[in-house]
PDB file of C-alpha atoms in Angstrom:
ATOM      1  CA  ASP A   1       0.000   0.000   0.000  1.00 71.00           C
ATOM      2  CA  ARG A   2       2.816   2.435   0.901  1.00 70.00           C
ATOM      3  CA  THR A   3       4.720   1.467  -2.272  1.00 76.00           C
ATOM      4  CA  MET A   4       1.587   2.158  -4.339  1.00 70.00           C
ATOM      5  CA  GLN A   5       1.218   5.634  -2.764  1.00 71.00           C
ATOM      6  CA  ILE A   6       4.834   6.494  -3.507  1.00 72.00           C
ATOM      7  CA  ALA A   7       4.543   5.221  -7.096  1.00 68.00           C
ATOM      8  CA  THR A   8       1.325   7.218  -7.583  1.00 72.00           C
ATOM      9  CA  ARG A   9       2.968  10.408  -6.263  1.00 70.00           C
ATOM     10  CA  ILE A  10       5.983   9.921  -8.523  1.00 67.00           C
ATOM     11  CA  ILE A  11       3.771   9.381 -11.569  1.00 66.00           C
ATOM     12  CA  LEU A  12       1.657  12.451 -10.727  1.00 59.00           C
ATOM     13  CA  ALA A  13       4.794  14.550 -10.203  1.00 59.00           C
ATOM     14  CA  LEU A  14       6.214  13.432 -13.559  1.00 57.00           C
ATOM     15  CA  LEU A  15       2.936  14.162 -15.339  1.00 52.00           C
ATOM     16  CA  PHE A  16       2.833  17.606 -13.750  1.00 52.00           C
ATOM     17  CA  LEU A  17       6.402  18.344 -14.867  1.00 53.00           C
ATOM     18  CA  LEU A  18       5.921  17.020 -18.399  1.00 56.00           C
ATOM     19  CA  MET A  19       2.551  18.589 -19.157  1.00 53.00           C
ATOM     20  CA  PRO A  20       2.773  22.014 -20.783  1.00 55.00           C
ATOM     21  CA  SER A  21       1.327  24.729 -18.623  1.00 54.00           C
ATOM     22  CA  SER A  22      -1.482  26.927 -19.862  1.00 54.00           C
ATOM     23  CA  ALA A  23       0.927  29.887 -19.714  1.00 56.00           C
ATOM     24  CA  VAL A  24       3.295  28.152 -22.149  1.00 67.00           C
ATOM     25  CA  ALA A  25       0.378  27.216 -24.421  1.00 77.00           C
ATOM     26  CA  SER A  26      -0.852  30.810 -24.282  1.00 89.00           C
ATOM     27  CA  ASP A  27       2.632  32.164 -25.089  1.00 90.00           C
ATOM     28  CA  GLU A  28       2.928  29.724 -27.982  1.00 92.00           C
ATOM     29  CA  ALA A  29      -0.433  30.850 -29.381  1.00 93.00           C
ATOM     30  CA  GLU A  30       0.572  34.526 -29.020  1.00 95.00           C
ATOM     31  CA  MET A  31       3.947  33.893 -30.675  1.00 94.00           C
ATOM     32  CA  LYS A  32       2.339  32.002 -33.559  1.00 95.00           C
ATOM     33  CA  SER A  33      -0.200  34.809 -33.978  1.00 95.00           C
ATOM     34  CA  ALA A  34       2.560  37.456 -34.088  1.00 95.00           C
ATOM     35  CA  PHE A  35       4.436  35.455 -36.734  1.00 94.00           C
ATOM     36  CA  LEU A  36       1.324  34.950 -38.891  1.00 94.00           C
ATOM     37  CA  ASN A  37       0.355  38.622 -38.470  1.00 95.00           C
ATOM     38  CA  ALA A  38       3.814  39.660 -39.699  1.00 93.00           C
ATOM     39  CA  LEU A  39       3.249  37.461 -42.781  1.00 91.00           C
ATOM     40  CA  THR A  40      -0.125  39.147 -43.350  1.00 93.00           C
ATOM     41  CA  GLU A  41       1.525  42.588 -43.162  1.00 91.00           C
ATOM     42  CA  LEU A  42       4.092  41.388 -45.731  1.00 87.00           C
ATOM     43  CA  LYS A  43       1.322  40.154 -48.028  1.00 89.00           C
ATOM     44  CA  ASP A  44      -0.605  43.424 -47.549  1.00 91.00           C
ATOM     45  CA  ARG A  45       2.604  45.371 -48.253  1.00 87.00           C
ATOM     46  CA  ASP A  46       2.155  47.361 -45.049  1.00 89.00           C
ATOM     47  CA  LEU A  47       5.674  48.596 -44.326  1.00 83.00           C
ATOM     48  CA  GLU A  48       4.989  50.014 -40.849  1.00 86.00           C
ATOM     49  CA  GLY A  49       2.858  47.028 -39.864  1.00 90.00           C
ATOM     50  CA  PHE A  50       5.469  44.540 -41.081  1.00 86.00           C
ATOM     51  CA  LEU A  51       8.349  46.302 -39.335  1.00 85.00           C
ATOM     52  CA  SER A  52       6.381  46.555 -36.076  1.00 90.00           C
ATOM     53  CA  TYR A  53       6.869  42.801 -35.609  1.00 92.00           C
ATOM     54  CA  TRP A  54      10.668  43.088 -35.783  1.00 88.00           C
ATOM     55  CA  HIS A  55      12.840  43.685 -32.725  1.00 89.00           C
ATOM     56  CA  PRO A  56      15.111  46.783 -32.885  1.00 85.00           C
ATOM     57  CA  GLU A  57      18.175  44.475 -32.794  1.00 84.00           C
ATOM     58  CA  ALA A  58      16.862  41.976 -35.384  1.00 84.00           C
ATOM     59  CA  VAL A  59      18.962  40.201 -38.003  1.00 80.00           C
ATOM     60  CA  PHE A  60      17.488  38.984 -41.302  1.00 77.00           C
ATOM     61  CA  LEU A  61      19.199  36.512 -43.630  1.00 71.00           C
ATOM     62  CA  ALA A  62      17.219  35.494 -46.692  1.00 63.00           C
ATOM     63  CA  ARG A  63      18.103  32.815 -49.191  1.00 58.00           C
ATOM     64  CA  ASP A  64      18.867  35.438 -51.856  1.00 61.00           C
ATOM     65  CA  ARG A  65      21.182  37.543 -49.641  1.00 61.00           C
ATOM     66  CA  LEU A  66      24.901  37.020 -49.260  1.00 55.00           C
ATOM     67  CA  PHE A  67      25.032  39.040 -46.037  1.00 59.00           C
ATOM     68  CA  ALA A  68      22.527  39.516 -43.249  1.00 66.00           C
ATOM     69  CA  LEU A  69      20.552  42.716 -42.850  1.00 69.00           C
ATOM     70  CA  ASP A  70      21.365  43.812 -39.290  1.00 71.00           C
ATOM     71  CA  ARG A  71      18.775  46.196 -37.899  1.00 71.00           C
ATOM     72  CA  GLY A  72      20.873  46.768 -34.762  1.00 71.00           C
ATOM     73  CA  ALA A  73      23.792  48.086 -36.877  1.00 71.00           C
ATOM     74  CA  SER A  74      21.570  50.443 -38.864  1.00 70.00           C
ATOM     75  CA  ASP A  75      18.883  52.912 -38.038  1.00 66.00           C
ATOM     76  CA  TYR A  76      15.180  52.306 -38.534  1.00 71.00           C
ATOM     77  CA  ASP A  77      15.092  54.431 -41.706  1.00 75.00           C
ATOM     78  CA  GLU A  78      17.782  52.318 -43.394  1.00 75.00           C
ATOM     79  CA  TRP A  79      15.951  49.097 -42.485  1.00 72.00           C
ATOM     80  CA  ALA A  80      12.654  50.581 -43.722  1.00 78.00           C
ATOM     81  CA  ARG A  81      14.260  51.702 -47.007  1.00 80.00           C
ATOM     82  CA  ASP A  82      15.512  48.167 -47.647  1.00 78.00           C
ATOM     83  CA  VAL A  83      12.049  46.655 -47.092  1.00 79.00           C
ATOM     84  CA  ASP A  84      10.449  49.452 -49.112  1.00 82.00           C
ATOM     85  CA  ARG A  85      12.852  48.746 -52.026  1.00 82.00           C
ATOM     86  CA  PHE A  86      11.722  45.114 -51.930  1.00 81.00           C
ATOM     87  CA  PHE A  87       8.086  46.245 -52.106  1.00 81.00           C
ATOM     88  CA  ALA A  88       8.940  48.574 -55.018  1.00 86.00           C
ATOM     89  CA  ARG A  89      10.528  45.695 -56.961  1.00 85.00           C
ATOM     90  CA  THR A  90       7.590  43.338 -56.452  1.00 85.00           C
ATOM     91  CA  ILE A  91       3.908  43.354 -57.268  1.00 87.00           C
ATOM     92  CA  SER A  92       3.220  40.822 -54.542  1.00 87.00           C
ATOM     93  CA  ALA A  93       5.077  38.656 -52.064  1.00 85.00           C
ATOM     94  CA  GLU A  94       3.629  36.051 -49.773  1.00 87.00           C
ATOM     95  CA  MET A  95       4.950  33.290 -47.555  1.00 87.00           C
ATOM     96  CA  PHE A  96       2.944  30.175 -46.758  1.00 89.00           C
ATOM     97  CA  PRO A  97       4.088  28.039 -43.816  1.00 90.00           C
ATOM     98  CA  VAL A  98       3.999  24.428 -45.054  1.00 89.00           C
ATOM     99  CA  ASP A  99       5.346  22.331 -42.223  1.00 90.00           C
ATOM    100  CA  VAL A 100       6.198  24.660 -39.356  1.00 93.00           C
ATOM    101  CA  SER A 101       6.760  23.911 -35.659  1.00 93.00           C
ATOM    102  CA  TYR A 102       6.616  26.330 -32.727  1.00 94.00           C
ATOM    103  CA  ARG A 103       8.386  26.177 -29.357  1.00 92.00           C
ATOM    104  CA  VAL A 104       8.471  28.612 -26.432  1.00 92.00           C
ATOM    105  CA  LEU A 105      11.425  28.674 -24.032  1.00 90.00           C
ATOM    106  CA  GLY A 106      10.699  31.325 -21.410  1.00 89.00           C
ATOM    107  CA  ASP A 107      10.637  34.685 -23.193  1.00 92.00           C
ATOM    108  CA  MET A 108      12.169  33.242 -26.381  1.00 94.00           C
ATOM    109  CA  GLY A 109      10.288  31.462 -29.139  1.00 94.00           C
ATOM    110  CA  ILE A 110      11.563  29.358 -32.028  1.00 94.00           C
ATOM    111  CA  ILE A 111       9.776  28.661 -35.299  1.00 95.00           C
ATOM    112  CA  TRP A 112      11.249  26.223 -37.782  1.00 94.00           C
ATOM    113  CA  GLY A 113      10.243  24.161 -40.758  1.00 93.00           C
ATOM    114  CA  ARG A 114       9.451  24.571 -44.417  1.00 91.00           C
ATOM    115  CA  ALA A 115       7.702  27.407 -46.192  1.00 90.00           C
ATOM    116  CA  ARG A 116       6.674  28.282 -49.722  1.00 90.00           C
ATOM    117  CA  PHE A 117       7.315  31.788 -51.023  1.00 87.00           C
ATOM    118  CA  ALA A 118       5.362  33.292 -53.905  1.00 87.00           C
ATOM    119  CA  VAL A 119       6.946  36.402 -55.397  1.00 85.00           C
ATOM    120  CA  ASP A 120       5.725  38.388 -58.404  1.00 87.00           C
ATOM    121  CA  PRO A 121       8.397  40.918 -59.423  1.00 85.00           C
ATOM    122  CA  VAL A 122       7.600  44.064 -61.355  1.00 88.00           C
ATOM    123  CA  GLY A 123       7.974  43.218 -65.048  1.00 86.00           C
ATOM    124  CA  GLY A 124       6.778  39.633 -64.723  1.00 83.00           C
ATOM    125  CA  GLY A 125       8.533  36.357 -64.196  1.00 81.00           C
ATOM    126  CA  GLY A 126       6.940  35.456 -60.885  1.00 78.00           C
ATOM    127  CA  SER A 127       8.086  32.395 -59.056  1.00 80.00           C
ATOM    128  CA  ASP A 128       7.204  30.116 -56.214  1.00 82.00           C
ATOM    129  CA  PHE A 129       9.974  28.435 -54.292  1.00 82.00           C
ATOM    130  CA  ASP A 130      10.381  26.284 -51.239  1.00 86.00           C
ATOM    131  CA  SER A 131      12.593  27.285 -48.386  1.00 86.00           C
ATOM    132  CA  ARG A 132      13.732  26.048 -45.019  1.00 87.00           C
ATOM    133  CA  LEU A 133      12.944  28.551 -42.318  1.00 89.00           C
ATOM    134  CA  THR A 134      14.163  29.375 -38.824  1.00 91.00           C
ATOM    135  CA  VAL A 135      12.705  32.346 -36.951  1.00 93.00           C
ATOM    136  CA  THR A 136      13.526  33.372 -33.378  1.00 94.00           C
ATOM    137  CA  LEU A 137      11.244  35.699 -31.448  1.00 95.00           C
ATOM    138  CA  LEU A 138      11.688  37.464 -28.133  1.00 95.00           C
ATOM    139  CA  LYS A 139       8.852  38.530 -25.853  1.00 95.00           C
ATOM    140  CA  THR A 140       9.599  42.114 -24.829  1.00 92.00           C
ATOM    141  CA  ASP A 141       7.141  44.218 -22.846  1.00 92.00           C
ATOM    142  CA  GLY A 142       4.444  41.598 -23.469  1.00 92.00           C
ATOM    143  CA  LYS A 143       4.898  41.619 -27.264  1.00 94.00           C
ATOM    144  CA  TRP A 144       6.496  38.905 -29.419  1.00 96.00           C
ATOM    145  CA  GLN A 145       9.025  40.368 -31.875  1.00 95.00           C
ATOM    146  CA  ILE A 146      11.199  38.710 -34.506  1.00 93.00           C
ATOM    147  CA  VAL A 147      14.889  38.722 -33.548  1.00 92.00           C
ATOM    148  CA  THR A 148      16.334  36.482 -36.267  1.00 87.00           C
ATOM    149  CA  TRP A 149      14.943  35.219 -39.548  1.00 85.00           C
ATOM    150  CA  HIS A 150      16.858  32.794 -41.710  1.00 83.00           C
ATOM    151  CA  ALA A 151      15.560  31.245 -44.912  1.00 81.00           C
ATOM    152  CA  SER A 152      17.627  28.915 -47.053  1.00 78.00           C
ATOM    153  CA  ALA A 153      17.183  26.645 -50.028  1.00 74.00           C
ATOM    154  CA  PRO A 154      16.317  23.040 -49.251  1.00 74.00           C
ATOM    155  CA  PRO A 155      19.161  20.548 -49.673  1.00 71.00           C
ATOM    156  CA  ILE A 156      19.622  19.333 -53.240  1.00 70.00           C
ATOM    157  CA  CYS A 157      20.677  15.833 -52.245  1.00 65.00           C
ATOM    158  CA  PRO A 158      19.194  13.402 -49.771  1.00 63.00           C
ATOM    159  CA  SER A 159      20.753  13.370 -46.338  1.00 62.00           C
ATOM    160  CA  VAL A 160      23.225  10.618 -45.600  1.00 61.00           C
ATOM    161  CA  LEU A 161      22.280  10.767 -41.933  1.00 58.00           C
ATOM    162  CA  PRO A 162      19.398   8.713 -40.551  1.00 58.00           C
TER     163      PRO A 162
END
């Protein structure tokens, strides 16, 4: 009887530790919403709205960039000009999460997986392409903001690792 009580307490303690708390689930939902809202602002070509989801010290590395765009090393106007130039060169741009996972670790969130980008440049020749994606967000003053964004081309050969 005493052994059964101890075993029951241990199992309940483990379940309590392993079950995600409602606060973590709430943070994950808020983080996911911030990420999807940023994608909506991109699709809607709302420069101010899109940039409002980016942390002042953010770093962006896209699959078509050799070097990262470092918001912390530039002022807001320079960052805004770069995004505005992208909008000027495109008729539309949209990202569709395909197989994306979300994880919250305290005040940091990680998003990773695959996404499909659809870009229609001015002058025609639109394209859709797949990309691997890693996004890190930080919860600052109750708001989730993008700190890093990295998109890269999927591997061209199958992995040799299991």
